[in-house]
XYZ file of C-alpha atoms in Angstrom:
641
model
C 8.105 167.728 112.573
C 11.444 166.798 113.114
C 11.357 162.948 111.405
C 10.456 164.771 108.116
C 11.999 167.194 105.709
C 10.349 170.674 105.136
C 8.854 169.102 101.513
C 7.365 166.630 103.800
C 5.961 168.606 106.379
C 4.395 171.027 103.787
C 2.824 167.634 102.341
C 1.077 166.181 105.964
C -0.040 169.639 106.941
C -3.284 170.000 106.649
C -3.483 173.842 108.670
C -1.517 174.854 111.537
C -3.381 172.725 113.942
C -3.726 169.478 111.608
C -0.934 166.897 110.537
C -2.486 164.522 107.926
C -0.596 160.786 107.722
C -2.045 159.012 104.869
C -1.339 155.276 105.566
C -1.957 151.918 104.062
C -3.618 149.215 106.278
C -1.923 145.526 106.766
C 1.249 146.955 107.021
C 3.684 146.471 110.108
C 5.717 148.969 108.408
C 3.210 151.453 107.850
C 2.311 150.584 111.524
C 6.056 151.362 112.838
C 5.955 155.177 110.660
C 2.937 155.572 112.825
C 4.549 155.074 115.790
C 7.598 156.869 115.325
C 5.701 159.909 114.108
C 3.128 159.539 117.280
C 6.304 159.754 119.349
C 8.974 162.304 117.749
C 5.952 165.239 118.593
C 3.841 166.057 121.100
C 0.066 165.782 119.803
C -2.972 166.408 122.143
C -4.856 164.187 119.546
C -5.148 161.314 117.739
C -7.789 161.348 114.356
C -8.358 157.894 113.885
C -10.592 156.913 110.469
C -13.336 154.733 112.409
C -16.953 155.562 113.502
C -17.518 156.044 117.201
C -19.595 153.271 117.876
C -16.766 151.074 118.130
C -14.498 153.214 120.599
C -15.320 151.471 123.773
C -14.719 147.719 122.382
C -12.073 148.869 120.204
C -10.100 150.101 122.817
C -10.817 146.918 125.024
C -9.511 145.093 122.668
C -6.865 147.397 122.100
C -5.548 146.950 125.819
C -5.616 143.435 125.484
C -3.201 142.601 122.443
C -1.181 140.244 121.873
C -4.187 138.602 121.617
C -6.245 139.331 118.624
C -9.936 140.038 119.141
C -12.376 141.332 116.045
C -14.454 143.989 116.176
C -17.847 142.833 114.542
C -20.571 145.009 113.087
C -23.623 144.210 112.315
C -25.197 144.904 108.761
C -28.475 143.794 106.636
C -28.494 140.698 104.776
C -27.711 140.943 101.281
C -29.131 138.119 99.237
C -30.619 135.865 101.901
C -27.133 135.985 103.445
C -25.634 137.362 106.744
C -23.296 140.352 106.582
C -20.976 142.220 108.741
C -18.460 143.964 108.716
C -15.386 143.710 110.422
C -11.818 145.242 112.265
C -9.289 143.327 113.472
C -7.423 144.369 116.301
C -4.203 143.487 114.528
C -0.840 144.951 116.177
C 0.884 145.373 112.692
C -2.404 147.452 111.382
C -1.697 151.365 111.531
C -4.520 152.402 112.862
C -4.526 150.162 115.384
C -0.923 151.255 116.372
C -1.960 154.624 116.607
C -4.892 153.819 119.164
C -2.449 151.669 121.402
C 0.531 154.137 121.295
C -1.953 157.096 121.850
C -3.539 154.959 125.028
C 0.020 153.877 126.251
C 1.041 158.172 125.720
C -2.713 159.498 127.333
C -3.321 161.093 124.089
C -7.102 161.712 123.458
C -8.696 159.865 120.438
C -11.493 161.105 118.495
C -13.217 158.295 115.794
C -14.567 160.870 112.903
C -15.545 158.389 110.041
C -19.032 158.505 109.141
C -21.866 156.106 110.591
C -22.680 153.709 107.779
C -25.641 150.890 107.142
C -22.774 148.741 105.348
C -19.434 149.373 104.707
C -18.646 149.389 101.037
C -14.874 148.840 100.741
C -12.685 150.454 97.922
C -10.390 148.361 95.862
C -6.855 149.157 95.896
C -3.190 148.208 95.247
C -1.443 150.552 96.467
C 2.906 150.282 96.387
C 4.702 147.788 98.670
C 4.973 149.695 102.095
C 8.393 148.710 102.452
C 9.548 151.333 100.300
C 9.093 153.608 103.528
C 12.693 152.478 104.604
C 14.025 154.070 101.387
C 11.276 156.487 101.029
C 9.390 159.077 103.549
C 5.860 158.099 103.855
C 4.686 161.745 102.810
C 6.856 161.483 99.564
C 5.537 157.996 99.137
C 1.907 159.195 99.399
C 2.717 162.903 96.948
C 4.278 160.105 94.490
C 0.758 157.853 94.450
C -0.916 160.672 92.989
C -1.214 160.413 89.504
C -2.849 157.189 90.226
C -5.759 157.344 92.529
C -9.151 158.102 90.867
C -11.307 161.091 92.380
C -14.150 159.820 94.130
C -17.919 160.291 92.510
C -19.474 162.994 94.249
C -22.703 160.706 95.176
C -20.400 157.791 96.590
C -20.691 156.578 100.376
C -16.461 157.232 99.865
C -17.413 160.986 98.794
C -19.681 161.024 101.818
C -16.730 159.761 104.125
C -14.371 162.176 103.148
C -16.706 164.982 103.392
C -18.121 164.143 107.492
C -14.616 163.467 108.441
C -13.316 167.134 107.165
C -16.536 168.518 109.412
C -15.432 166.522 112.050
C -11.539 167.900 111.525
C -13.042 171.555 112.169
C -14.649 170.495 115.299
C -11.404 169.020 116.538
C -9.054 171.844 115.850
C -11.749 174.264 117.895
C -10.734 172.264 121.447
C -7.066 170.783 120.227
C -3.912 172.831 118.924
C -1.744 169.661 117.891
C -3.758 166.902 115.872
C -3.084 164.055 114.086
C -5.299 162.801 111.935
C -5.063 159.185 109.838
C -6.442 158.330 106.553
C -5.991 155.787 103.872
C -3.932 156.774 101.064
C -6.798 156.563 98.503
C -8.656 159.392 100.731
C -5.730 161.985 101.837
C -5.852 164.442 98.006
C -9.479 164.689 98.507
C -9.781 165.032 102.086
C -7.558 167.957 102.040
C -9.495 169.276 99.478
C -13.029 168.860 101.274
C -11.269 170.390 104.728
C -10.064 173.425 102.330
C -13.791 173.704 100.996
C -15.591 173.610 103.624
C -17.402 170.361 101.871
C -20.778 170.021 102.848
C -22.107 167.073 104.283
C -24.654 164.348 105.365
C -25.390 163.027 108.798
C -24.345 159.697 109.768
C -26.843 156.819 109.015
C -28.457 154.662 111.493
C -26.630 151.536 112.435
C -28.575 148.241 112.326
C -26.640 147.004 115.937
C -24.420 147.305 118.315
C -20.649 146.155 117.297
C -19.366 143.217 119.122
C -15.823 141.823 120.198
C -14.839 138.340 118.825
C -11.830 136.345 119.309
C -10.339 134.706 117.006
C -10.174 131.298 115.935
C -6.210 130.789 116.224
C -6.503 128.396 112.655
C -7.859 131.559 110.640
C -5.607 134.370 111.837
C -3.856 134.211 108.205
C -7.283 136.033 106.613
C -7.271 138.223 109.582
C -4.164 139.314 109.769
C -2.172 141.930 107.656
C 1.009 140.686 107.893
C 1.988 136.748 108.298
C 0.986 135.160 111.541
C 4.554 134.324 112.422
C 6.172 138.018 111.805
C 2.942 140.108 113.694
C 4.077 137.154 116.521
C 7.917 138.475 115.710
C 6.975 142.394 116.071
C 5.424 141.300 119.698
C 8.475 139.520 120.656
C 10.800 142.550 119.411
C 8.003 145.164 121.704
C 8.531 142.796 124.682
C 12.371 142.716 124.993
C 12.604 146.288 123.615
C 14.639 145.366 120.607
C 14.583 146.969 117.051
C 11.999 146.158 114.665
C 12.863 148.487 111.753
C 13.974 145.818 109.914
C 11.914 142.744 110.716
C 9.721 142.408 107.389
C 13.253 140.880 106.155
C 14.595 139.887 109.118
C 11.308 138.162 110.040
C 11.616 136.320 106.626
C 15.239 134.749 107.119
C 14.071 133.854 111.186
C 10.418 132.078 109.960
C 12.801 129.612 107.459
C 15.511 128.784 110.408
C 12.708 128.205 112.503
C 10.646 126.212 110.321
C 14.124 124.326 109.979
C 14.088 123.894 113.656
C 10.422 122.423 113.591
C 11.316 120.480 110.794
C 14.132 118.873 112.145
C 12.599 118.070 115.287
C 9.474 116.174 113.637
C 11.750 113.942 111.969
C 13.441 113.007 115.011
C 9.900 112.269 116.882
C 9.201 109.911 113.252
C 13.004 108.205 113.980
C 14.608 109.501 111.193
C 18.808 109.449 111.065
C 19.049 112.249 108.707
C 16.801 114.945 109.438
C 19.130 117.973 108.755
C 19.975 117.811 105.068
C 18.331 121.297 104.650
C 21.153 122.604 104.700
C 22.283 126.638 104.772
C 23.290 126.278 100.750
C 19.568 125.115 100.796
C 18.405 127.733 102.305
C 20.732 130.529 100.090
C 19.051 128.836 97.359
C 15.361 129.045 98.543
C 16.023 132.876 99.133
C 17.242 133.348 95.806
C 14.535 131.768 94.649
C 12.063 134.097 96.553
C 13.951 137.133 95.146
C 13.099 135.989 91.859
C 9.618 135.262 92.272
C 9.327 138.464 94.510
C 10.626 140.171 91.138
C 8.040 138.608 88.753
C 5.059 139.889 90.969
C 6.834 143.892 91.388
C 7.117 143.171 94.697
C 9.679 144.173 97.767
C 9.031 141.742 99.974
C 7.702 138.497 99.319
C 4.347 136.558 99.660
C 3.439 133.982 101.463
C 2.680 132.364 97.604
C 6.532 132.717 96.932
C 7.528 131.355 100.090
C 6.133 128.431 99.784
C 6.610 127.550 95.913
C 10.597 128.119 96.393
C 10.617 125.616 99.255
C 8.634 122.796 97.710
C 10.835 123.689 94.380
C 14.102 123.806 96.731
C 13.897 121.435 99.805
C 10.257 119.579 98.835
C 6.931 119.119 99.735
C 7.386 118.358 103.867
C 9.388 121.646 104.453
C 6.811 123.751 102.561
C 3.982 122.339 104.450
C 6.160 122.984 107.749
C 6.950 126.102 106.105
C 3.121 127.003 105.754
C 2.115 125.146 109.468
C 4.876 127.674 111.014
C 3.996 131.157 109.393
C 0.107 130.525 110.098
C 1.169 130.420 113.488
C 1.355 133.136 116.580
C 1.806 131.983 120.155
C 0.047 134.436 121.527
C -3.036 133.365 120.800
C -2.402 129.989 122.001
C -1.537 131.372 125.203
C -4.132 133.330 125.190
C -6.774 131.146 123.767
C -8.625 130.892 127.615
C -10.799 134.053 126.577
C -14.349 133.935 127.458
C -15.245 135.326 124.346
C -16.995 133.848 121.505
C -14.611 132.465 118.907
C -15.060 133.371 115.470
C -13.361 131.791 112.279
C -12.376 134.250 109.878
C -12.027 133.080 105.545
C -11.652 135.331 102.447
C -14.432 138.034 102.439
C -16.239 135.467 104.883
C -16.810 135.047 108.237
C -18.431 131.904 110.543
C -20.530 133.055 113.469
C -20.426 131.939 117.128
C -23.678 130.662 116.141
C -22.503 128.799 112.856
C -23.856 131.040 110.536
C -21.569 132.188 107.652
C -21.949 135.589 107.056
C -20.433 137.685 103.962
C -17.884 139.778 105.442
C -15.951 143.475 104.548
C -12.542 144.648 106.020
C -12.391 148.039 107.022
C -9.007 147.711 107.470
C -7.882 145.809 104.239
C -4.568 145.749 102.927
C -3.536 144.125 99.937
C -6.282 142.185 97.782
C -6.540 138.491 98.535
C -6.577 136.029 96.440
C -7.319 132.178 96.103
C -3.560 130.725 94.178
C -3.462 126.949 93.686
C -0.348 124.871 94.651
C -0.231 121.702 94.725
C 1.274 120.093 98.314
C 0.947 116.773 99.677
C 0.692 117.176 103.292
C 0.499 113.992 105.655
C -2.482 112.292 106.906
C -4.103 112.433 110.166
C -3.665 109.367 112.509
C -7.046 108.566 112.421
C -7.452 108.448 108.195
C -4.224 106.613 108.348
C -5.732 104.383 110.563
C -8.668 103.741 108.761
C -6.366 102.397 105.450
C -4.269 100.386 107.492
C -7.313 98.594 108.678
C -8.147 97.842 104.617
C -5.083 96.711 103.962
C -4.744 93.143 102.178
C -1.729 91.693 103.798
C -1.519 88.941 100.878
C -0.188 91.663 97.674
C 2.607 93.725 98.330
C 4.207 95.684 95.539
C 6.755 98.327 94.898
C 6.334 102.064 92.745
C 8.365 102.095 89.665
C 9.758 105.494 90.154
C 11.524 104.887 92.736
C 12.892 101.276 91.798
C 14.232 103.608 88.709
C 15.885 106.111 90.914
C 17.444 103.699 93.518
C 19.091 101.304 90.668
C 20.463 104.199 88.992
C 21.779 105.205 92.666
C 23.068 101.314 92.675
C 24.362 101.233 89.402
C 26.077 104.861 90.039
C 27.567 102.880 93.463
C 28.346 100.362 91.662
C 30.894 102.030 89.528
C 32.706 104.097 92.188
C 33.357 100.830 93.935
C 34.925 99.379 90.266
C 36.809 102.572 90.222
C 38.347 102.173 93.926
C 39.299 98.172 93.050
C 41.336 99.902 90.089
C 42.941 102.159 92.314
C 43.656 100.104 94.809
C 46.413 98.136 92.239
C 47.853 101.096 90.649
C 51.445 101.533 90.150
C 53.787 104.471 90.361
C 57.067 104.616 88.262
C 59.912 106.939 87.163
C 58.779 108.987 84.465
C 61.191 107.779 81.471
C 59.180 107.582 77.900
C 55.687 107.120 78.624
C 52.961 109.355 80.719
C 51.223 105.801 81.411
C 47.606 106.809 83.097
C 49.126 110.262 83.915
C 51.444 112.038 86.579
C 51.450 110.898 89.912
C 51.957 114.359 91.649
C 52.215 113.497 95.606
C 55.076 110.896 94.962
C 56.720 113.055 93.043
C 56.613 116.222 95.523
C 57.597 113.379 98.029
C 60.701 111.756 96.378
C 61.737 115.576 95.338
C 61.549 116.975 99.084
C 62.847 113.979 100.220
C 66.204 114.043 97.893
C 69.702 114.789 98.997
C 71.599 117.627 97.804
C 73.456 117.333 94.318
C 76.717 116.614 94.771
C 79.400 119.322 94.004
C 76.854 122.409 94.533
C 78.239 125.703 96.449
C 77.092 125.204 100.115
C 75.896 129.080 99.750
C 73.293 128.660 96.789
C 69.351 128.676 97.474
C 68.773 127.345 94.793
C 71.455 124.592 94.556
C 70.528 123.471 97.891
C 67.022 122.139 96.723
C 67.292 118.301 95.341
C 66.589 117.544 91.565
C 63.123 116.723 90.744
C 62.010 113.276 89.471
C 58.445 113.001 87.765
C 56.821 110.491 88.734
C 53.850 108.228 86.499
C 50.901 106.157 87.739
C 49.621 103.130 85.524
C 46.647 101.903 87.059
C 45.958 98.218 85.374
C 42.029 97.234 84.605
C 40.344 95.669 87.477
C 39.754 92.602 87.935
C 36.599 90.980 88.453
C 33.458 92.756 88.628
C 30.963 94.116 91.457
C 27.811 91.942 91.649
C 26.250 93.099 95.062
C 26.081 96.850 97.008
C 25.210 96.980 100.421
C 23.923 100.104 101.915
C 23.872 100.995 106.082
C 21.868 103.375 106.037
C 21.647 103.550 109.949
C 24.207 101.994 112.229
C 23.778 100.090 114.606
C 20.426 98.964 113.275
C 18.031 98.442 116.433
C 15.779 95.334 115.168
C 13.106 96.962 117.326
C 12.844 100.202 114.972
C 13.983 98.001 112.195
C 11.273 94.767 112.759
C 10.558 94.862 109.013
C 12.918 92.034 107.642
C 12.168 91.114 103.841
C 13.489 89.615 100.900
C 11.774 90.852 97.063
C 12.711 89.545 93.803
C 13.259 91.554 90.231
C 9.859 91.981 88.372
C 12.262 92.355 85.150
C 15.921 92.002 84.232
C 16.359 95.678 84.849
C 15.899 95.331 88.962
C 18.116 93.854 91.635
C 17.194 91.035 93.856
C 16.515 92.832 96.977
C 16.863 92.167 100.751
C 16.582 94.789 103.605
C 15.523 95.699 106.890
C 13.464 98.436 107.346
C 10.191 100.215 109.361
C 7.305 99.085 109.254
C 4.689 99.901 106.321
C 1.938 99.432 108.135
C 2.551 102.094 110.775
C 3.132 105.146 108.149
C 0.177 105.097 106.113
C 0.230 107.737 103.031
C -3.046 107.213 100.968
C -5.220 104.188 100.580
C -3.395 100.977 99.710
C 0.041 103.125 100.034
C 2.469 102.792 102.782
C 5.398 104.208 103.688
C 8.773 102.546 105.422
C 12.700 103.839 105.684
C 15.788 101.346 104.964
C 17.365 100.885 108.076
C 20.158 98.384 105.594
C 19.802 96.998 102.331
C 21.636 94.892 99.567
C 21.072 94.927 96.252
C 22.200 91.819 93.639
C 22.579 92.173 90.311
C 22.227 90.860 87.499
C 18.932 89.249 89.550
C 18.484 85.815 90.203
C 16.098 83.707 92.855
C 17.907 83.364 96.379
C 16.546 81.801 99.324
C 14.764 84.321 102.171
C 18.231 85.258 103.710
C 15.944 86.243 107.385
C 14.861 82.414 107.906
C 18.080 80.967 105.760
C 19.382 78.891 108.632
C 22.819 79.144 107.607
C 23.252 82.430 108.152
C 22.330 82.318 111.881
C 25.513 82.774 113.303
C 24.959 86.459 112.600
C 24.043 88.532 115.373
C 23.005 91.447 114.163
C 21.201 92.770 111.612
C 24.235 94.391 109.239
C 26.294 90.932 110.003
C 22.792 89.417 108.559
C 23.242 91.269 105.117
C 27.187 91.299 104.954
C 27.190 87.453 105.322
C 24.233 86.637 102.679
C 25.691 89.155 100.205
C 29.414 86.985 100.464
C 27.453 83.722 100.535
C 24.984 84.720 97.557
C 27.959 87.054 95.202
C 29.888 85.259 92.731
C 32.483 87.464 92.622
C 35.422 88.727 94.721
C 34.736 92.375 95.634
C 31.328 93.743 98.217
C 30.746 97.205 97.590
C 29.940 98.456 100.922
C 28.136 102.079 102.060
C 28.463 102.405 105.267
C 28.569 106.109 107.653
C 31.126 104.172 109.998
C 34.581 102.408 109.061
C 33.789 98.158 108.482
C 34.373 96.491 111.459
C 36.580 93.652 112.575
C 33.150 91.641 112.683
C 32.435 92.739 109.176
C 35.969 91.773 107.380
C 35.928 88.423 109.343
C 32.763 87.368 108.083
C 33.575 88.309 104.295
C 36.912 86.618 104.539
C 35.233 83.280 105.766
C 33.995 83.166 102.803
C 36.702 84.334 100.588
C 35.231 87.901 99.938
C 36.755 91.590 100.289
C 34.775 94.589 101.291
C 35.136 97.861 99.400
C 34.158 100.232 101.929
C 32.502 103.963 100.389
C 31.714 106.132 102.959
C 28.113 107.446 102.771
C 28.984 111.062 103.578
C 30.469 110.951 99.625
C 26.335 111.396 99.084
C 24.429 114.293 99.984
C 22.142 114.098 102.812
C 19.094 114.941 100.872
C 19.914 112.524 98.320
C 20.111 109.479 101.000
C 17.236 111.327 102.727
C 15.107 110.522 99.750
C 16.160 107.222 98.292
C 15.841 105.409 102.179
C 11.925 106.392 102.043
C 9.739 104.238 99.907
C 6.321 103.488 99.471
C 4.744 99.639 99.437
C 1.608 99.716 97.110
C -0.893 96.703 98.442
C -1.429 95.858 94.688
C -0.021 96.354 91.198
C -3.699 98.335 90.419
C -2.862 100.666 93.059
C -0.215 102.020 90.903
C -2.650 103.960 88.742
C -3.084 106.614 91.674
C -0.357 106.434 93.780
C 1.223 109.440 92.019
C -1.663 111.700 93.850
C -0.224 111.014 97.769
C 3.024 110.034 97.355
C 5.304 113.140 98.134
C-alpha cells in the first residue's frame, strides 16, 4: 500500500486478501482518504457497510450526483409514529465516495451489513477528521482505541459486526484484493470477529422495499455531512479537475468572500451607497474570531454555530443571515431540481413524507451529533408580512427610537468638535522659535525654511556638512476660535435623486438633549421591519443645536430658489444658524453652488470629508427606524437589527 507506512499497512490489514479502512461518515475529508486509497492500488473489490437491498437505488442515485437523492427505508411505527430510516447520497460521505469511485474504476461492490427491522444508530464523537492532513487515517483510527466501548454481545451492533466478518470470508473465496469499509466504532471488533470465526445470525426480514427521494433543496443542511456550500465547492473542484485537499479551509475563507459578494449585491438592488464596508480587516477579524470559538469547542475546523456568531459579533446581524442563506445553499440542486421524483424535506432525526406524514427518522450514515443551539438573528421580513403592516399603519403619529437619536447626536456632537478644531487651525500662526514653544513645533515649516536656506557664508566649498544651511525651529500658536458651530450638515449621498429621496421632513427635539432635525430620506413606508416599525436611509440631513422651533424648511417659500435637494439644506442651515461657521460632511469637495449660497448670507462652510468615518459607521447611523407611536417603543427592540 504505497500511500501508507509499513505501521499502517500492518494496522488496515485484515489477511492477505483484506484491507480494512475504518472511516467516519459526514466527512469530505474522510471521503477524499477514500478516494486516494481506492486509487493508489488496484482492488477487485469494494466492501461497502450497507445491506443489499439498497444496491440497485443506491447506485442510481449514485450515478446521478451532484444531485442529492435519499435512500429511504421503510421501518415499523414506533409509538403511533412513522419511521424510516435513511442514506443520503451525499458526495462528501465516504461510503458514498467509495461506491462512485469504484463505479467510475469498474470495481465490483459487495453490500455485507446485516438485514435489519430498524436501524438502531450508535452514538459517537469521534476526533475532527481533519486531523487526516497531519495524521494517517490508520494511525488516527490505532490512536481512537482506548476510547471506544466493546459492543454487548446481544446488541443488533454485535450482530452487525459478526454477519459482516461471514460475509468477509465469502468475499476473499472469489476476490484476491478487497477493500472493505467500516465505521471507526466497528473496525477493533470486526477484526476480532473475522479472526474468530464469530458466529452469526441471519439477516431479519425487512418490512419494504427502500425507495429513492430527492431532496427538498431548503433541508439539505440536516442531510448533508458537510455544509451545503463546501459539498457544492468539492463538486466544482471534481468538475474542473482542481485540488481539493485543502478545501475544508479553503472552502471556509471562499463561503465568507462570497457571502460578501451576495451581500454587497443585495444592498445595491435595496439602493444603498455604501454597501462594501465589510471590509478585508473585517473579515481578518471574523476569522480570528472563528479560531477562537473553534478552540473553545476542541475543534479543527469550525461549525456552522461559530460561523455565524463571529459575523453577527463582527459585521452584524444582515451578513450573518447572508452568511447562513449562502452556506445552506448548493446549486446543484437548483439545477437539478426538475427530477421526477418525490421531494422529501429532511429535519433533525425527522423526516416529512411525499405524502405529508412526518416520520421519526435514523441516519445510517451520521456524522457528528446534531444539535438544536439558539442565536438570536433578526432576519428581514417577507414582502407580503411587510405588506400587511404597512397597510396598519396610522399615518397621523410618527416617532423616532431613542437609541439611535443617542448614537447619532453623539456622532453630531463628535462632528461638531472636529469642525471647532479645523476653524482653530485654520488661524494658526507660525513663528521663529525664540523663548517660547507657543502650541508646539511647527515641523514642515521648519524642514522647509531649513532646505530652503542658503549656504553660511565663509564655509569651505569642499565640506558636506558645511554645505547644508543652518536650521531655524519653527513654533505654531494657534489662537482660540472664534465663534461656535451651531448646525452640521451631513451628504450622505451626492447628488441626491429626489425620486429615491421623496421623503422630505422636518422633526423637532422631544428634549433639550436632541437637535432640530431636517432631512431627506427613503421612504418608511416601503421598508417595513415589524409592526408599527419602519425603516428609511438619509439621503442628507442637518442637525441644529441647541434646538429651537423653525419653520418646515421643504414648503418655506424663501428657500425656493434652491434647486436641488443639498442647495435645500445648505441654504436653510445659513438662513436658520446664528453663527458664522457650517460644519459640512460631504464625500465630494463643496461646490461653487454651495459657497455662493452660504456667502449670500454671510456664512462659511467647513467642509469634513466623510471618508474621515468608517464605512460601517456611516453605514449604520444613515438607517433608522420611524416607530408609528411612542407605545410602539416598548417592543421595537425585538425587530430592529
Amino acid at each position: 500500500m504505497s500511500r501508507y507506512t509499513p505501521t499502517d499497512a500492518r494496522i488496515l490489514s485484515l489477511s492477505p486478501r483484506i484491507d480494512l479502512l475504518p472511516i467516519l461518515h459526514g466527512s469530505g475529508d474522510i471521503a477524499q482518504e477514500v478516494r486516494e486509497t481506492l486509487i493508489g492500488k488496484r482492488y477487485d473489490c469494494l466492501a461497502v457497510p450497507l445491506p443489499p437491498s439498497v444496491e440497485g437505488c443506491l447506485e442510481q442515485a449514485v450515478e446521478r450526483l451532484p444531485e442529492i437523492s435519499l435512500i429511504v427505508l421503510p421501518e415499523p411505527a414506533q409509538e403511533e409514529k412513522a419511521g424510516v430510516s435513511i442514506i443520503p447520497v451525499d458526495p462528501c460521505q465516504a461510503v458514498i465516495m467509495g461506491i462512485r469511485v469504484a463505479m467510475g474504476e469498474s470495481i465490483p461492490r459487495a453490500y455485507i451489513d446485516r438485514e435489519v427491522t430498524r436501524f438502531e444508530p450508535i452514538p459517537f464523537v469521534g476526533p475532527d477528521p481533519y486531523a487526516v492532513k497531519s495524521v494517517s487515517l490508520p494511525m488516527l483510527a490505532a490512536a481512537t482505541l482506548p476510547s471506544l466501548v466493546m459492543p454487548p454481545p446481544d446488541s443488533q451492533q454485535n450482530r452487525r459486526i459478526n454477519w459482516m466478518a461471514f460475509r468477509l470470508h465469502e468475499l476473499e473465496l472469489d476476490h484476491t484484493s478487497i477493500l472493505c469499509l467500516c465505521h471507526l466504532t466497528d473496525w477493533p471488533w470486526l477484526r476480532a470477529a473475522y479472526q474468530a470465526n464469530a458466529p452469526y445470525d441471519r439477516p431479519e426480514t425487512t418490512t419494504g422495499r427502500p425507495v429513492r427521494c430527492s431532496v427538498n433543496r431548503d433541508s439539505l443542511y440536516f442531510a448533508l455531512g458537510e455544509l451545503p456550500f463546501l459539498t457544492e465547492l468539492y463538486e466544482r473542484r471534481r468538475e474542473t479537475l482542481h485540488s481539493d485537499w485543502n478545501l475544508a479551509i479553503d472552502g471556509v475563507k471562499e463561503l465568507l468572500i462570497e457571502t460578501r459578494a451576495r451581500w454587497i449585491e443585495h444592498h445595491r438592488a435595496e439602493g444603498a451607497s455604501i454597501p462594501d464596508w465589510v471590509t478585508p480587516q473585517i473579515l481578518q477579524a471574523l476569522l480570528q474570531y472563528v479560531r477562537n470559538l473553534t478552540l473553545l469547542e476542541r475543534r479543527l475546523t469550525p461549525s456552522l454555530y461559530s460561523l455565524i456568531v463571529a459575523a453577527k459579533q463582527t459585521a452584524g446581524d444582515d451578513f450573518a443571515v447572508m452568511l447562513l442563506k449562502t452556506a445552506k445553499s448548493y446549486g446543484y440542486q437548483e439545477d437539478h431540481n426538475q427530477s421526477r421524483l418525490d421531494a422529501i424535506t429532511v429535519g433533525l432525526n425527522q423526516v416529512e413524507l411525499p405524502d405529508g406524514t412526518v416520520a421519526s427518522a435514523t441516519n445510517r450514515l451520521q456524522g457528528p451529533p446534531l444539535v438544536w443551539r439558539e442565536l438570536s438573528l433578526k432576519p428581514k421580513p417577507d414582502r407580503k408580512t411587510s405588506r400587511r403592516w404597512s397597510h396598519l399603519w396610522n399615518p397621523q403619529r410618527q416617532c423616532s427610537w431613542p437609541p439611535e437619536d443617542q448614537r447619532i447626536e453623539s456622532f453630531n456632537t463628535h462632528v461638531r468638535a472636529q469642525a471647532s478644531a479645523l476653524i482653530g487651525a485654520d488661524l494658526a500662526k507660525t513663528e521663529k522659535f525664540t523663548t517660547s514653544m507657543k502650541d508646539g513645533l511647527d515641523l514642515r515649516e521648519s524642514l522647509r525654511r531649513w532646505l530652503g536656506g542658503k549656504r553660511s557664508a565663509g564655509s569651505p566649498s569642499g565640506s558636506a556638512l558645511s554645505s547644508l544651511p543652518r536650521m531655524d525651529l519653527y513654533v505654531r500658536e494657534i489662537p482660540p476660535a472664534r465663534g461656535n458651530v451651531e448646525v452640521v450638515i451631513f451628504l450622505f449621498d451626492t447628488p441626491a435623486d429626489p425620486l429615491t429621496y421623496s421623503w422630505q421632513a422636518t422633526w423637532f427635539a422631544e428634549h433639550q438633549e436632541e437637535s432640530t432635525l431636517c432631512f431627506y430620506a427613503t421612504p418608511f413606508a416601503d421598508d417595513m421591519v415589524g409592526p408599527g416599525i419602519a425603516q428609511s436611509r438619509y439621503g442628507g440631513a442637518f442637525f441644529l443645536f441647541p434646538p429651537r422651533p423653525i419653520p418646515d424648511i421643504w414648503s418655506d417659500p424663501l428657500l425656493a430658489f434652491a434647486t436641488t435637494l443639498e442647495e435645500r439644506l445648505i441654504a436653510a442651515a445659513a438662513v436658520h444658524t446664528r453663527e458664522t461657521h457650517i460644519a459640512l460632511v460631504t464625500p465630494i469637495p463643496p461646490r461653487a453652488s454651495w459657497r455662493r449660497i452660504a456667502k449670500q448670507f454671510g456664512r462659511t462652510l467647513v467642509p469634513i470629508p466623510l471618508t474621515r468615518f468608517s464605512s460601517q459607521t456611516l453605514d449604520r447611523l444613515r438607517r433608522f427606524h420611524v416607530l408609528n407611536g411612542h407605545e410602539i417603543r416598548s417592543y421595537a427592540a425585538r425587530f430592529i437589527r
